[in-house]
Structures are given as C-alpha cells and as structure tokens.
PDB file of C-alpha atoms in Angstrom:
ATOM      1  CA  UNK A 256       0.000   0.000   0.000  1.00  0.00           C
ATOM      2  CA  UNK A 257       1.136   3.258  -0.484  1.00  0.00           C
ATOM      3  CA  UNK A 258      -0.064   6.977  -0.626  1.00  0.00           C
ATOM      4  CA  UNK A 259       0.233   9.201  -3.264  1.00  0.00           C
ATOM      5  CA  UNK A 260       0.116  12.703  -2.757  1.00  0.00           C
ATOM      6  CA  UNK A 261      -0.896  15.359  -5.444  1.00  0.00           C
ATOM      7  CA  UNK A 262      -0.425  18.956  -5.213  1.00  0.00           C
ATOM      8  CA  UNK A 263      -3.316  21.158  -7.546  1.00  0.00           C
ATOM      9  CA  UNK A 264      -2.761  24.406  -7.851  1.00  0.00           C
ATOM     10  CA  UNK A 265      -6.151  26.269  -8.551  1.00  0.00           C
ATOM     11  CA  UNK A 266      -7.207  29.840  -9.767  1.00  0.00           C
ATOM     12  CA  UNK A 267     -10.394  31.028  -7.662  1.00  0.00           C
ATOM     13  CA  UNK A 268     -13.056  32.539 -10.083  1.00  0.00           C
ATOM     14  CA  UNK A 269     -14.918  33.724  -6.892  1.00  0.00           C
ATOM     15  CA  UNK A 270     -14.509  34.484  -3.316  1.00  0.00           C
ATOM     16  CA  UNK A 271     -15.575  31.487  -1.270  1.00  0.00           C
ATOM     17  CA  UNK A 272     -15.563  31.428   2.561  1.00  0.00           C
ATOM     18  CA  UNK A 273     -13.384  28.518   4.362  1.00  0.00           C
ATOM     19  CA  UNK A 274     -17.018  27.267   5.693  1.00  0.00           C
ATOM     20  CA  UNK A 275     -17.965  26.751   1.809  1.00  0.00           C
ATOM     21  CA  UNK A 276     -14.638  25.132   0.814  1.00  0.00           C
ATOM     22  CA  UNK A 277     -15.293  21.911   1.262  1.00  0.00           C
ATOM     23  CA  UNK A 278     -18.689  21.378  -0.804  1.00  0.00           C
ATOM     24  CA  UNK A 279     -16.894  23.565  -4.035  1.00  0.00           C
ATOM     25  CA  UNK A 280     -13.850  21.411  -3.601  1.00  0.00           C
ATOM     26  CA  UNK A 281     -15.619  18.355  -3.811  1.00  0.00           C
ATOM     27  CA  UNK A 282     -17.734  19.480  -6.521  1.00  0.00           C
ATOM     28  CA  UNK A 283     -14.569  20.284  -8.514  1.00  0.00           C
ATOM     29  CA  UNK A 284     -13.644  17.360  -8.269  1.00  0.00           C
ATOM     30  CA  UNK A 285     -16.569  15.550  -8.934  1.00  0.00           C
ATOM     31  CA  UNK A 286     -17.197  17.263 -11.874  1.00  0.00           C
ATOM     32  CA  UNK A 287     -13.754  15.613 -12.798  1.00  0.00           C
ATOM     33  CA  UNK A 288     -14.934  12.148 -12.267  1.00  0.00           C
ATOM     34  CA  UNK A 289     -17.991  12.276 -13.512  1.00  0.00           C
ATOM     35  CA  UNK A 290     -16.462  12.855 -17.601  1.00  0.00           C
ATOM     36  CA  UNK A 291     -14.600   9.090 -16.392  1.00  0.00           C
ATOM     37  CA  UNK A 292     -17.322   6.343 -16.730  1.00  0.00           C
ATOM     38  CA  UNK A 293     -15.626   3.745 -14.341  1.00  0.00           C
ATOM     39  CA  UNK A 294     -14.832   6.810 -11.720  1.00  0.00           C
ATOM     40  CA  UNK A 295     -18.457   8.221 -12.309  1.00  0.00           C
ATOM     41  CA  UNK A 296     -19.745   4.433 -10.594  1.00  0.00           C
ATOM     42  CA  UNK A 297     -17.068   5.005  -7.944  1.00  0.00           C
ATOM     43  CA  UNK A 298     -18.189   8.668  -7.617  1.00  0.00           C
ATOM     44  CA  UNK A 299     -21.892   7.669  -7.146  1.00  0.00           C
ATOM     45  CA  UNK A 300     -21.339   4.185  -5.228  1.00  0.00           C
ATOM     46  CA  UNK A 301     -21.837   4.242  -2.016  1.00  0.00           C
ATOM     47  CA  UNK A 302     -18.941   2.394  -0.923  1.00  0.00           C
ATOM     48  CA  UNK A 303     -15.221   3.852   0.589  1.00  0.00           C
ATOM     49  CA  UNK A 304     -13.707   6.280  -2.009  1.00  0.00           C
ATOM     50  CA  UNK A 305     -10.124   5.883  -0.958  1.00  0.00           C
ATOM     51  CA  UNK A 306      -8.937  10.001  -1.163  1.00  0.00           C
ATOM     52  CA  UNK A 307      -9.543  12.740   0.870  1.00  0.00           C
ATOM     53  CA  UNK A 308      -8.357  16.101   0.345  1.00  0.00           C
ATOM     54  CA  UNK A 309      -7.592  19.132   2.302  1.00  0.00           C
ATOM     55  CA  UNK A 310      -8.397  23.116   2.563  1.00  0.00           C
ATOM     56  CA  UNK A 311      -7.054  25.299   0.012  1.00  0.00           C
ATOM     57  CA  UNK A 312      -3.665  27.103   1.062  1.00  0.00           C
ATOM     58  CA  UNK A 313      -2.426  29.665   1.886  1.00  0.00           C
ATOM     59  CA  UNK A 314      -5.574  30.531   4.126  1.00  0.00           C
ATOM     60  CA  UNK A 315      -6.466  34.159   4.091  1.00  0.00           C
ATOM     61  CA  UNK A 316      -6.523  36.315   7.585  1.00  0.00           C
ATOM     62  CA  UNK A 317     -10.213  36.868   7.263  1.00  0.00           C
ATOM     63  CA  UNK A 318     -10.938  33.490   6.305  1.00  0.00           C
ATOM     64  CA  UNK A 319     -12.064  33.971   2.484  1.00  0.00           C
ATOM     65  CA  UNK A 320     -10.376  32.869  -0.817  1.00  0.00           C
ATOM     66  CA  UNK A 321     -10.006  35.666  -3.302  1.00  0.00           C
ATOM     67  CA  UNK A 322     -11.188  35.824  -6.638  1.00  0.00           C
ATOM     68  CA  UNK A 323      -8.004  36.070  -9.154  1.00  0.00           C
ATOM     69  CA  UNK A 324      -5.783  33.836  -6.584  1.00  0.00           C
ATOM     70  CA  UNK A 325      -4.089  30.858  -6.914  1.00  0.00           C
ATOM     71  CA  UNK A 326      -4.144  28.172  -4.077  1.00  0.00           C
ATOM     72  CA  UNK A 327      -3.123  25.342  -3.551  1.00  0.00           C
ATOM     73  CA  UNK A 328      -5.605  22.246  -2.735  1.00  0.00           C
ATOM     74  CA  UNK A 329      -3.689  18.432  -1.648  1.00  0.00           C
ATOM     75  CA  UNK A 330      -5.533  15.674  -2.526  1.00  0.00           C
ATOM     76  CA  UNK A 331      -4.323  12.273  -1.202  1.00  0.00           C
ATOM     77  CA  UNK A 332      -5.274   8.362  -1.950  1.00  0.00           C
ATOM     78  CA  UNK A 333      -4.125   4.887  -2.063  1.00  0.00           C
ATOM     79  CA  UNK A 334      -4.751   4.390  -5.509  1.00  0.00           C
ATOM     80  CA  UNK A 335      -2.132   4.888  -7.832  1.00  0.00           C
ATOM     81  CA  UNK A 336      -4.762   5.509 -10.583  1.00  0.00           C
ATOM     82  CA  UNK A 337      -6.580   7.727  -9.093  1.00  0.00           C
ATOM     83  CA  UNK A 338      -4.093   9.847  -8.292  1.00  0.00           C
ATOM     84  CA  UNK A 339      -2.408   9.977 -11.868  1.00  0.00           C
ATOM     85  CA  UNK A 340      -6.461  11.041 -12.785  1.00  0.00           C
ATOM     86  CA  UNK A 341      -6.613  13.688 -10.744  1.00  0.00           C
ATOM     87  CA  UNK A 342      -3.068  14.943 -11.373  1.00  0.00           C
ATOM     88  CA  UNK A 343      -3.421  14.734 -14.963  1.00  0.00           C
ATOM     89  CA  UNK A 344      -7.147  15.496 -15.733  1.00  0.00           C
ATOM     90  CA  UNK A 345      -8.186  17.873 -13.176  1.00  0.00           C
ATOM     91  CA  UNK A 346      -5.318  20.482 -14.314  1.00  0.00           C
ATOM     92  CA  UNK A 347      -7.408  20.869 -17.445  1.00  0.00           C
ATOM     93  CA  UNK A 348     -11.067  20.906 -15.601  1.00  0.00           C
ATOM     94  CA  UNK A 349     -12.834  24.642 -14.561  1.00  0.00           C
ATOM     95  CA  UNK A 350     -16.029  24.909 -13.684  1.00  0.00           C
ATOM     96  CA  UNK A 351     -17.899  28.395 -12.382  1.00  0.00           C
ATOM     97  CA  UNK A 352     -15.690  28.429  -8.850  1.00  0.00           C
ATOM     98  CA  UNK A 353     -12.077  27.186 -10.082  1.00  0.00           C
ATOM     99  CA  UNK A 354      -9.524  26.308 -12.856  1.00  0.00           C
ATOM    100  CA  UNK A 355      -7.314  23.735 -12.916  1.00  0.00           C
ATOM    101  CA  UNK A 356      -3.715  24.628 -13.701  1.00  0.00           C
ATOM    102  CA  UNK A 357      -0.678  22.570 -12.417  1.00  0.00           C
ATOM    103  CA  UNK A 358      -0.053  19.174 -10.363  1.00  0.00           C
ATOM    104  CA  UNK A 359       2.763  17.315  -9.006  1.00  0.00           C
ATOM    105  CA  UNK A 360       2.248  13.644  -7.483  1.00  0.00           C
ATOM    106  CA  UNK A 361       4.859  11.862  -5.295  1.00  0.00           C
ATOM    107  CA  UNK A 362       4.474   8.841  -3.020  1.00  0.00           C
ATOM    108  CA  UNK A 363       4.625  10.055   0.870  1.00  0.00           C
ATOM    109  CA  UNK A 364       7.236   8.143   2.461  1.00  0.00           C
ATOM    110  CA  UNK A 365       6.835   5.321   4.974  1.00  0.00           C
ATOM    111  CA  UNK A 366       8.752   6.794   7.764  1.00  0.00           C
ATOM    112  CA  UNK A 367       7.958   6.130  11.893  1.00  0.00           C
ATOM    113  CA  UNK A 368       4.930   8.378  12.692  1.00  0.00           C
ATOM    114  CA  UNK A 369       5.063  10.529  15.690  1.00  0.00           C
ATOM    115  CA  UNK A 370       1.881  12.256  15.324  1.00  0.00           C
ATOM    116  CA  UNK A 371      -1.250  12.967  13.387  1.00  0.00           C
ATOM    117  CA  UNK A 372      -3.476  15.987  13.567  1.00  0.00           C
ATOM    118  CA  UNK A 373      -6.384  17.332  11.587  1.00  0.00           C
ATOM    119  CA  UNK A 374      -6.137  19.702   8.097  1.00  0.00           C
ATOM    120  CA  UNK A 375      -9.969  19.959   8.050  1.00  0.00           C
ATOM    121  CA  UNK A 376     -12.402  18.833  10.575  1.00  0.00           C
ATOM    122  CA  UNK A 377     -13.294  15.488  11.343  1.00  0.00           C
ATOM    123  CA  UNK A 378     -16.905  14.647  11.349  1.00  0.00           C
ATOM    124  CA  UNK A 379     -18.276  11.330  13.019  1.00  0.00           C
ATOM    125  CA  UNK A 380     -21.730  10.238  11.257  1.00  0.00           C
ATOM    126  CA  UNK A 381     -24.596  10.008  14.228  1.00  0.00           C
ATOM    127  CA  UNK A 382     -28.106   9.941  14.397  1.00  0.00           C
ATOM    128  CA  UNK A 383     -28.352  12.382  16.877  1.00  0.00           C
ATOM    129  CA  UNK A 384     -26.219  15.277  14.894  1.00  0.00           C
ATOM    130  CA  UNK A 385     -22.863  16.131  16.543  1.00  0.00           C
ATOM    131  CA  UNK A 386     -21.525  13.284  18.593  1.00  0.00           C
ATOM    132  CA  UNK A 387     -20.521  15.575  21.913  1.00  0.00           C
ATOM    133  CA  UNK A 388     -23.488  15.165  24.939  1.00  0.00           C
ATOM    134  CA  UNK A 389     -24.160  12.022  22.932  1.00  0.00           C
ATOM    135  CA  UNK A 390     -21.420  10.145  22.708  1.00  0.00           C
ATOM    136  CA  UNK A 391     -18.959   9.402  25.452  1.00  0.00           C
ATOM    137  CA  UNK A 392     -15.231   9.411  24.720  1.00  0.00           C
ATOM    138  CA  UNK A 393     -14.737   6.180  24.731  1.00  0.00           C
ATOM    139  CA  UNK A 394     -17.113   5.465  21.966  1.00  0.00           C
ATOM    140  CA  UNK A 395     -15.522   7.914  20.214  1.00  0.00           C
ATOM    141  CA  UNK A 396     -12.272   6.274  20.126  1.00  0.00           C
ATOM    142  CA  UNK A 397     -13.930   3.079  20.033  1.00  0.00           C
ATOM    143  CA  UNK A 398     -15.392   4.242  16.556  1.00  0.00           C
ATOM    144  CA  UNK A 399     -11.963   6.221  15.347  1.00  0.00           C
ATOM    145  CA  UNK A 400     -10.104   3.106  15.329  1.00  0.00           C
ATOM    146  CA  UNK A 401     -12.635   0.918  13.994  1.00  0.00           C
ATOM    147  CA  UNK A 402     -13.411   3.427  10.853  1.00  0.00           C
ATOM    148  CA  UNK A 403      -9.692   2.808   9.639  1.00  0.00           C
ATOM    149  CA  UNK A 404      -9.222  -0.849  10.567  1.00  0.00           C
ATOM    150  CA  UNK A 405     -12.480  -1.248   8.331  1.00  0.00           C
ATOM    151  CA  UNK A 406     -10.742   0.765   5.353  1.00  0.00           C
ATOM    152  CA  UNK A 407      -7.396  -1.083   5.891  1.00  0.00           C
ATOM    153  CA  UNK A 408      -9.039  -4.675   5.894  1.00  0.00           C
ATOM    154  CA  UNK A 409     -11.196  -3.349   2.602  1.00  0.00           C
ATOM    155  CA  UNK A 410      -8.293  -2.181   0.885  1.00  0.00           C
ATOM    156  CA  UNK A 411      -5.771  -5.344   1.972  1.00  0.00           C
ATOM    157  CA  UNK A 412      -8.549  -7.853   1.559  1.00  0.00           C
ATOM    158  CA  UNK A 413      -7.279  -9.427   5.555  1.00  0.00           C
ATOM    159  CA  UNK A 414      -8.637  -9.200   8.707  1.00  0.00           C
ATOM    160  CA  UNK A 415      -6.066  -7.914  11.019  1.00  0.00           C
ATOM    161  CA  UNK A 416      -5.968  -8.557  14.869  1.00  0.00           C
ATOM    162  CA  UNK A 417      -7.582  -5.898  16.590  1.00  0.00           C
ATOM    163  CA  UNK A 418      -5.842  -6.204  19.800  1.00  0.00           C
ATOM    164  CA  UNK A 419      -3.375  -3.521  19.941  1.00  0.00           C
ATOM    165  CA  UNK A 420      -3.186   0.439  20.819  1.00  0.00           C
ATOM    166  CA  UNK A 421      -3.316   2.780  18.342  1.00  0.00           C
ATOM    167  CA  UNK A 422      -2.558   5.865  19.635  1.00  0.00           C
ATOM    168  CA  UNK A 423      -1.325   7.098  23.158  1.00  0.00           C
ATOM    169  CA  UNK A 424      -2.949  10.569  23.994  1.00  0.00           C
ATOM    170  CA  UNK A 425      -5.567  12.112  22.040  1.00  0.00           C
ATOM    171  CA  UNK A 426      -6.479  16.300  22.105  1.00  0.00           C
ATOM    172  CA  UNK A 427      -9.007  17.757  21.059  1.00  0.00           C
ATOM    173  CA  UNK A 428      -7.567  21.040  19.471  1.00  0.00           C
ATOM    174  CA  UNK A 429     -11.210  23.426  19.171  1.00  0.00           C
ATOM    175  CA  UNK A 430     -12.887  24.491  22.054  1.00  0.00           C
ATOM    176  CA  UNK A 431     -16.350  24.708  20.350  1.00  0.00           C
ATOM    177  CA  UNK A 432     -17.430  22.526  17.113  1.00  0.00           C
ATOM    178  CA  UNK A 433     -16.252  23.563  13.738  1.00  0.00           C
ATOM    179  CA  UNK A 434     -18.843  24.043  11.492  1.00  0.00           C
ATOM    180  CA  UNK A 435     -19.130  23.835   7.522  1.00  0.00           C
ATOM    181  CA  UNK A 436     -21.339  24.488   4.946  1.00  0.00           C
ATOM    182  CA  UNK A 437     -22.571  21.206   3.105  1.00  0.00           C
ATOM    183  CA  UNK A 438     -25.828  21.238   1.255  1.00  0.00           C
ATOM    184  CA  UNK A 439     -28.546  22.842   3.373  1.00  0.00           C
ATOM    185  CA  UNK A 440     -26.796  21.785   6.820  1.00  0.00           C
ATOM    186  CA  UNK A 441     -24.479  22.610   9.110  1.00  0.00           C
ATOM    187  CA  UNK A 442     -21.531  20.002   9.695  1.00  0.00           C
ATOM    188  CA  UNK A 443     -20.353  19.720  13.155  1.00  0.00           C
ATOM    189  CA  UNK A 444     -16.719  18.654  13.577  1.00  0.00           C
ATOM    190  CA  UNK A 445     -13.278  18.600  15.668  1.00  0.00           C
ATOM    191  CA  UNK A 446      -9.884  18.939  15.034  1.00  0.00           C
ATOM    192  CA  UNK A 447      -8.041  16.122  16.587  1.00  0.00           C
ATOM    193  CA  UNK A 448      -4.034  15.622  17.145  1.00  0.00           C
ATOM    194  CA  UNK A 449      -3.045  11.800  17.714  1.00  0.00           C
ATOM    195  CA  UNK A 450       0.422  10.800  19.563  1.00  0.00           C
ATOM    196  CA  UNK A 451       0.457   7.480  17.661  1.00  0.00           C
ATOM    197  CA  UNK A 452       1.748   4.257  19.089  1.00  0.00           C
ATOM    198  CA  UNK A 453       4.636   2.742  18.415  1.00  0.00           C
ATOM    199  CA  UNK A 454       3.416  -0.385  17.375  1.00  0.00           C
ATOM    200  CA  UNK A 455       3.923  -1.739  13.661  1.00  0.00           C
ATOM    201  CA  UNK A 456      -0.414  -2.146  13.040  1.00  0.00           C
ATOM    202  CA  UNK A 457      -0.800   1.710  15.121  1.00  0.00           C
ATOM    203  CA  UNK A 458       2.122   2.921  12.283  1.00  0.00           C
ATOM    204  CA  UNK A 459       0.440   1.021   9.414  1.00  0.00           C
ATOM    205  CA  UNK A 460      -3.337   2.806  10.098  1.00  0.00           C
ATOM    206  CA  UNK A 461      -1.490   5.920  10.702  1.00  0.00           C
ATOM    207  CA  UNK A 462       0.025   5.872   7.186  1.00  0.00           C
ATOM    208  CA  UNK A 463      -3.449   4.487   5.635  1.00  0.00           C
ATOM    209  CA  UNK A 464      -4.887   7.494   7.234  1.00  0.00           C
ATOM    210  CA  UNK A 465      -2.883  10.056   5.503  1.00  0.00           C
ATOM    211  CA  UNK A 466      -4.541   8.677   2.253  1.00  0.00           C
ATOM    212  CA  UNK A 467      -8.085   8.349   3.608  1.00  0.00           C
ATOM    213  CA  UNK A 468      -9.046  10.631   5.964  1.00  0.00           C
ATOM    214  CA  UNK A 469     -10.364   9.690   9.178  1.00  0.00           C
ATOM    215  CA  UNK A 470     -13.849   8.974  10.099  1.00  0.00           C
ATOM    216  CA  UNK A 471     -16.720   9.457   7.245  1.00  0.00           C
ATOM    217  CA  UNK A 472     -17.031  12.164   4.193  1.00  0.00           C
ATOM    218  CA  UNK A 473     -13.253  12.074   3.320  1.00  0.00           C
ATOM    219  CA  UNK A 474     -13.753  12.253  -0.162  1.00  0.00           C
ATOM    220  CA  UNK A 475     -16.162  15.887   0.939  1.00  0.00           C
ATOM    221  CA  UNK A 476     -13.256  16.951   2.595  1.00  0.00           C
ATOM    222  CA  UNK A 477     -13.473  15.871   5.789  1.00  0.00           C
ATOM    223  CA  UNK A 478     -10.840  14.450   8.302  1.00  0.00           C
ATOM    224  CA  UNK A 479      -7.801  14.964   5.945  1.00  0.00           C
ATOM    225  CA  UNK A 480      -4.990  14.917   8.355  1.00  0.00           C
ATOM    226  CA  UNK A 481      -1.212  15.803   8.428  1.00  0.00           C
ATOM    227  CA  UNK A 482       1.605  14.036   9.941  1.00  0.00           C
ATOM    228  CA  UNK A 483       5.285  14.870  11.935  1.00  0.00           C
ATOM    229  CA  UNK A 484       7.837  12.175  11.848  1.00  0.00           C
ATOM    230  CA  UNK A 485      10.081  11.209  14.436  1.00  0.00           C
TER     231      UNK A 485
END
C-alpha cells in the first residue's frame, strides 16, 4: 500500500468562505470524475472512495479565498490511478468556482509516525447530529479506530488482529465545534491531534490514514490529516 500525494494548484473565479470550501472542492472534483465512466460508478457508489483532500492554502486572515488567486488544494489516496487522474485530468477541468492549472504527485514516504493531527475537521456520522453530549469518549475512540481498521481490511482484503493500541494521547484542538457548509446543513466537527503508538499495526493505520481521511465524508473533505515524523 502506499499513498500518493498530489499537489493542484487552482485559480479562484470567486470568493468562497473557508465554511464553503469543502462542498466547491468536492464538486470540482466531482465534476472531474464524472467525464470518467468507471470513476463516475465510484463517484456515485456508495462504498469507501479511498482520497480525501484538504483546505485550500495559503488561508487568508479573514478566512475567504479571493477571486483572481491561486491556491493550492492536496488531494491524497491509495490508488495509484486515481491519483495519476486527478493529477493529470483535473489540471485541465474549470467549472464556475475554479480552474485547474498545475499538479505534481509523489508517493509520501513510509517513515515512523510521531503524530497525526487534523487539516480539516473530522466529522463522526450520528443519528443524533454532533456526537458531543451524545457520545462518550470512549465510543468515540472506540469508533476512530474501527473506521480505519475497516478501510485497511477493505483495501488489503485481511482481517487484522484488533488487539493492539493505536494511539497514546488524544487532544481535542477546538474548544467549540467547527462548522461547515454542506448542502442545506451545518456540519459539526473537531480537530483532533493523535500521539500514535509505536506499534507496527498503530504505524500502518497511521500511514493508511494520511490517504483516507479519518472517520466518514473524506472524499467531501473531511478528516484529511497531516503528519510529523520522528
């Protein structure tokens, strides 16, 4: 398994708010997919997507991307082909919120992996709306770890033994829930930062998580998350 990384560099064709980033992102992208019949069934399947993606950078003071700028948007999966797609195909997509213009892909490195914390929020899929005075932390953690033993035993085709720690400390990095814009809701979510265990099944997740996301609505731009070697 590995993760491939590509780096899109987009020109804005309208302001957009950070809270609306997400949902024109995604719908970039999607727009991509859907000219690829095989990607379109991906796209539209409702199955594990296998990318996630993060918020367009440099961020601006008050929080809104400029019309006439160029930003830069990483996307991240663990398949090879659909990271050549979107490298190669999306530099040449527009649609009425942003161009395409220039990619570069590499492969991230499999190096020992101190830490993890969020890019974008992460959002936990519940019934009952956001998971806080619902939840208790244990379930939480209980369904963080489960969510990316699922996508590694999908994407392996094995069952791994579940027995083991993932990560040692986990903080929660906003005080009140981050909210985005997607369709006619709110999204509630949280910024996490994982001490990761040492391990080798804690340092394998870890590394499937920089290509997935963690938690649900990865490929809408949730959960992407970042990393710090040791």
């Amino acid at each position: 398994m590995n993760v491939f990384q590509v780096k899109l560099k987009i020109f804005i064709l309208k302001d957009m708010p950070i809270e609306d980033s997400q949902v024109i992102i995604s719908g970039f992208i999607d727009s991509g997919l859907s000219k690829d019949s095989k990607l379109l069934e991906l796209h539209e399947s409702n199955k594990f997507k296998g990318y996630c993606f993060d918020a367009p950078y440099p961020l601006e003071k008050d929080k809104v991307y400029k019309k006439d700028k160029i930003y830069t948007v990483t996307i991240r999966t663990i398949s090879k082909g659909l990271a050549e797609f979107f490298a190669n195909e999306l530099v040449n997509d527009f649609n009425s919120n942003i161009k395409g213009l220039t990619s570069e892909i590499r492969i991230l490195p499999k190096k020992h992996i101190e830490k993890l914390y969020s890019i974008t929020p992460a959002v936990i899929k519940n019934d009952d709306g956001y998971w806080k005075n619902k939840l208790k932390l244990n379930e939480y953690e209980r369904r963080l770890k489960e969510n990316l033993i699922k996508k590694y035993n999908s994407i392996m085709e094995i069952k791994i033994d579940e027995n083991f720690q993932f990560y040692t400390t986990i903080e929660f990095k906003n005080n009140k829930p981050i909210a985005t814009n997607y369709k006619s809701i709110k999204l509630l979510g949280d910024k996490i930062s994982l001490n990761i265990a040492e391990n080798e099944t804690a340092q394998k997740l870890a590394y499937l998580s920089l290509g997935t996301g963690i938690f649900e609505m990865n490929a809408r731009g949730y959960g992407f998350m970042n990393y710090r070697w040791l």
